[in-house]
PDB file of C-alpha atoms in Angstrom:
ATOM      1  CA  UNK A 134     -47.988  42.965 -52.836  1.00  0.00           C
ATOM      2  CA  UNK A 135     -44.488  43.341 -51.174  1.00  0.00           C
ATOM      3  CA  UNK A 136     -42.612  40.760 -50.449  1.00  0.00           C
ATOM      4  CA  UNK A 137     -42.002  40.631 -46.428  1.00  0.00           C
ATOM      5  CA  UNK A 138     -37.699  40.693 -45.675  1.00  0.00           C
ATOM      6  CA  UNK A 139     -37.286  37.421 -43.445  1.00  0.00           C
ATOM      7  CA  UNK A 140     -34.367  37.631 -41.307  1.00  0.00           C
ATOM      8  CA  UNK A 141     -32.840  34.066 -39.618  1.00  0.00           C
ATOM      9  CA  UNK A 142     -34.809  34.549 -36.283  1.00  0.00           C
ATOM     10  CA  UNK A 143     -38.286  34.911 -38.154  1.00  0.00           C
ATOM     11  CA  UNK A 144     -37.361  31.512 -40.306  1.00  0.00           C
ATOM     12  CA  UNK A 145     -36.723  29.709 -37.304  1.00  0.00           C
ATOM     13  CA  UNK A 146     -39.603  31.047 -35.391  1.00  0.00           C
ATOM     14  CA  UNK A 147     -41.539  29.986 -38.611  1.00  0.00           C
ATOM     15  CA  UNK A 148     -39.974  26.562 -38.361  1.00  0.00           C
ATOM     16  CA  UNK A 149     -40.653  25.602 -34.804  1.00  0.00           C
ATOM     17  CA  UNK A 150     -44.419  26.764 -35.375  1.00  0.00           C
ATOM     18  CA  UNK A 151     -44.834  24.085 -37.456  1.00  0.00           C
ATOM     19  CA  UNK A 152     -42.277  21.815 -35.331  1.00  0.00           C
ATOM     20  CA  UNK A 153     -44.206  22.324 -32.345  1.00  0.00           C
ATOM     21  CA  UNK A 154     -47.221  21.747 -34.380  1.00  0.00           C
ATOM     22  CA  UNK A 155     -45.734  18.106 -35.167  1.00  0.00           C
ATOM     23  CA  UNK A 156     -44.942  17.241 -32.117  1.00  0.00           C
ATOM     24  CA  UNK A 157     -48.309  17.429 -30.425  1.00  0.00           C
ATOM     25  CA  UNK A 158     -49.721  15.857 -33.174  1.00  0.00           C
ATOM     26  CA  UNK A 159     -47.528  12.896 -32.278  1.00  0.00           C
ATOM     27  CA  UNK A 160     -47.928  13.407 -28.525  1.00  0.00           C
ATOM     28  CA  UNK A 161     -51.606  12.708 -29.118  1.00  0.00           C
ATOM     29  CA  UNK A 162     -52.438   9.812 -27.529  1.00  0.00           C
ATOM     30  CA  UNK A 163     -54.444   8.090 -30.001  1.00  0.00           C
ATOM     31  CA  UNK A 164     -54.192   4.705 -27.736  1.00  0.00           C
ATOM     32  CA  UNK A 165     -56.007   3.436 -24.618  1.00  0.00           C
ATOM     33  CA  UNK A 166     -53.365   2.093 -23.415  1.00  0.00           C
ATOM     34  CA  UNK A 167     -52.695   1.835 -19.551  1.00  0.00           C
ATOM     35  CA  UNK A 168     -50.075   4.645 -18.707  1.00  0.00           C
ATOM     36  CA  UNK A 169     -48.908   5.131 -15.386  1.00  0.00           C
ATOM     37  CA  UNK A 170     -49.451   8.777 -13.343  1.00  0.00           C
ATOM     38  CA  UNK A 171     -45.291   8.979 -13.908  1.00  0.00           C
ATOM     39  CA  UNK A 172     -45.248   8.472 -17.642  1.00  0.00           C
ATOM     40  CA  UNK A 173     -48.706  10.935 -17.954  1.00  0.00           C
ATOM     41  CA  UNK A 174     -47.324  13.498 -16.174  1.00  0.00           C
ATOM     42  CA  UNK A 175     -44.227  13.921 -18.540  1.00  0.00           C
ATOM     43  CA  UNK A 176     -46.658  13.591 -21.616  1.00  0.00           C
ATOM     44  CA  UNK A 177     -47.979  16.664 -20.051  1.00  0.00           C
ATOM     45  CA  UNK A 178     -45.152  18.677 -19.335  1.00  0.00           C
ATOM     46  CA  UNK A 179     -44.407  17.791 -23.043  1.00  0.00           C
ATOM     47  CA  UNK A 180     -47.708  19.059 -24.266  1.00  0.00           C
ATOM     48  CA  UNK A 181     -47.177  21.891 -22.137  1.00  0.00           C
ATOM     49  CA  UNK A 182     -43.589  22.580 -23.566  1.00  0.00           C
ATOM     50  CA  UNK A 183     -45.274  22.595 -27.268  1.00  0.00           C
ATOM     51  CA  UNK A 184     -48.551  24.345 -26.734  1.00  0.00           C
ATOM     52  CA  UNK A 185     -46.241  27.430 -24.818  1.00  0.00           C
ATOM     53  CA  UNK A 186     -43.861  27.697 -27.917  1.00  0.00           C
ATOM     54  CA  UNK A 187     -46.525  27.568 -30.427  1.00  0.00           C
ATOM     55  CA  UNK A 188     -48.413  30.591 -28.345  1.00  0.00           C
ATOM     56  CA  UNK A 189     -44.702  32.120 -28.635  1.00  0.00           C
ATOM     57  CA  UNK A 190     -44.041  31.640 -32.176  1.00  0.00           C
ATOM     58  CA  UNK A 191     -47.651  32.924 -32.748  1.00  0.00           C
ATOM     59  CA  UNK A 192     -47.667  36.435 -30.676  1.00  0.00           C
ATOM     60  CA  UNK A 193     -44.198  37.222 -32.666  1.00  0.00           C
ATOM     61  CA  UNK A 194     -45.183  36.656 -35.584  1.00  0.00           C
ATOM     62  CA  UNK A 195     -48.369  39.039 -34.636  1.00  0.00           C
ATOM     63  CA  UNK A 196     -45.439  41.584 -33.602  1.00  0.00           C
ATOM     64  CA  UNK A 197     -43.245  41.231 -36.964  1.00  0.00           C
ATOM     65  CA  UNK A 198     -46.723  41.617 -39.192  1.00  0.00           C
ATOM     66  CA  UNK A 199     -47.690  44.903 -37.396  1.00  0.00           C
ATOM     67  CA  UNK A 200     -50.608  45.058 -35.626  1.00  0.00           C
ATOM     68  CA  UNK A 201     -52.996  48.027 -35.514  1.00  0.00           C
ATOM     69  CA  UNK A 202     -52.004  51.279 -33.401  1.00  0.00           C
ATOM     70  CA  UNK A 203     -53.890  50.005 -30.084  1.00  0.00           C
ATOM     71  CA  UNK A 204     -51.643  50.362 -27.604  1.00  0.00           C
ATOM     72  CA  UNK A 205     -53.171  48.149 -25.803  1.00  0.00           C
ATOM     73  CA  UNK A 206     -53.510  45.071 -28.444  1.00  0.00           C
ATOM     74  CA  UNK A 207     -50.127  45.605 -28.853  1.00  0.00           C
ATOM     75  CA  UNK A 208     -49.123  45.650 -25.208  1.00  0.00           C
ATOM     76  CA  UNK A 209     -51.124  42.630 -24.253  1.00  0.00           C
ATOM     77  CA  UNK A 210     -49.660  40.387 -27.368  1.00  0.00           C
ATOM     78  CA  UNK A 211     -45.562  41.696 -25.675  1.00  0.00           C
ATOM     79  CA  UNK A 212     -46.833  40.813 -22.280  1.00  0.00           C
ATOM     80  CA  UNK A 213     -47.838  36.988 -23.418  1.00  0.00           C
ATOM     81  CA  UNK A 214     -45.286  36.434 -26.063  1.00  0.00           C
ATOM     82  CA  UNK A 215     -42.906  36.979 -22.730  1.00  0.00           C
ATOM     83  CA  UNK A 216     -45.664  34.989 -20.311  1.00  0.00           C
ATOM     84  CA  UNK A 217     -45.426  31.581 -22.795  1.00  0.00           C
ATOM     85  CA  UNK A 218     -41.624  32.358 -23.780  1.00  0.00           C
ATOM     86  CA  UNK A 219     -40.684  31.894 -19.687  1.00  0.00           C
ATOM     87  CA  UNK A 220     -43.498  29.131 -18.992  1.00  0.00           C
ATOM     88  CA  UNK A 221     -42.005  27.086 -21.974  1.00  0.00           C
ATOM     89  CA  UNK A 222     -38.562  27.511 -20.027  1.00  0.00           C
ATOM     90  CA  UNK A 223     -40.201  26.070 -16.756  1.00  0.00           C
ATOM     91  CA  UNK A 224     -41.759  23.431 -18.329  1.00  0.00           C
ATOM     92  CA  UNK A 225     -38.189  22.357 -20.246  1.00  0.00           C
ATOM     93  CA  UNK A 226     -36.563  23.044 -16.911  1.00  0.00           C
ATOM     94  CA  UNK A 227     -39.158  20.588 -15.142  1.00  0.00           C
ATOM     95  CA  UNK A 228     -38.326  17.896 -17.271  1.00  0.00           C
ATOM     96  CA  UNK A 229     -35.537  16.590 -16.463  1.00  0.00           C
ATOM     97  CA  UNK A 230     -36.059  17.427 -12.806  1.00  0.00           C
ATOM     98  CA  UNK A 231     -39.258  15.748 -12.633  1.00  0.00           C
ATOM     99  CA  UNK A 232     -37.356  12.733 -13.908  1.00  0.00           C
ATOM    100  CA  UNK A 233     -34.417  12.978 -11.449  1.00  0.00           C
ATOM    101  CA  UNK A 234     -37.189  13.142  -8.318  1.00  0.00           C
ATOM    102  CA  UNK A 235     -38.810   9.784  -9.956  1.00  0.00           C
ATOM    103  CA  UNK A 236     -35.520   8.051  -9.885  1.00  0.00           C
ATOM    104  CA  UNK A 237     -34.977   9.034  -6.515  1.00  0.00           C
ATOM    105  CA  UNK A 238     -38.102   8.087  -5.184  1.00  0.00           C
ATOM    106  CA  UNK A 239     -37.746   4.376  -7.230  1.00  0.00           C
ATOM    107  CA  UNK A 240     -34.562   4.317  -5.283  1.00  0.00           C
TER     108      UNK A 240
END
């Protein structure tokens, strides 16, 4: 069996799998506990945020393995590792704006 050549990008991408992995685990909400619609919204975006990565960090790992010569397999995995890599950036760009427009409306 060879041994596969790991560059820094594919150690990272590696580590934020399992990162992202960790945080929804502790973004479960394991507790009943009476949230309001502001605070549930951001533990969305947040789920949102980790759920797109991990789809990331899993379609380039499919790309660095090799996948078979279907065109088309490989296509589709290209088109959502770029889908989930730009809907993670929305959802880290909503963040902090959805927190700004909360303080304005408390205001």
């Amino acid at each position: 069996m060879q041994m596969l050549n790991l560059g820094w990008h594919e150690l990272l991408t590696i580590a934020s799998f399992f990162a992202c992995i960790t945080g929804l685990l502790l973004l479960i909400d394991t507790k009943q506990e009476q949230v309001n619609e502001l605070e549930e919204s951001e533990q969305i975006l947040f789920r949102m945020t980790f759920a797109y990565w991990m789809v990331y960090c899993i379609c380039a790992g499919m790309q660095k393995v090799g996948l078979p010569d279907w065109e088309v397999m490989v296509m589709s995995v290209k088109i959502t590792s770029a889908l989930s890599y730009f809907l993670t950036f929305a959802c880290v760009l909503c963040l902090p704006l959805h927190r700004l427009s909360v303080k304005q409306v408390q205001e």
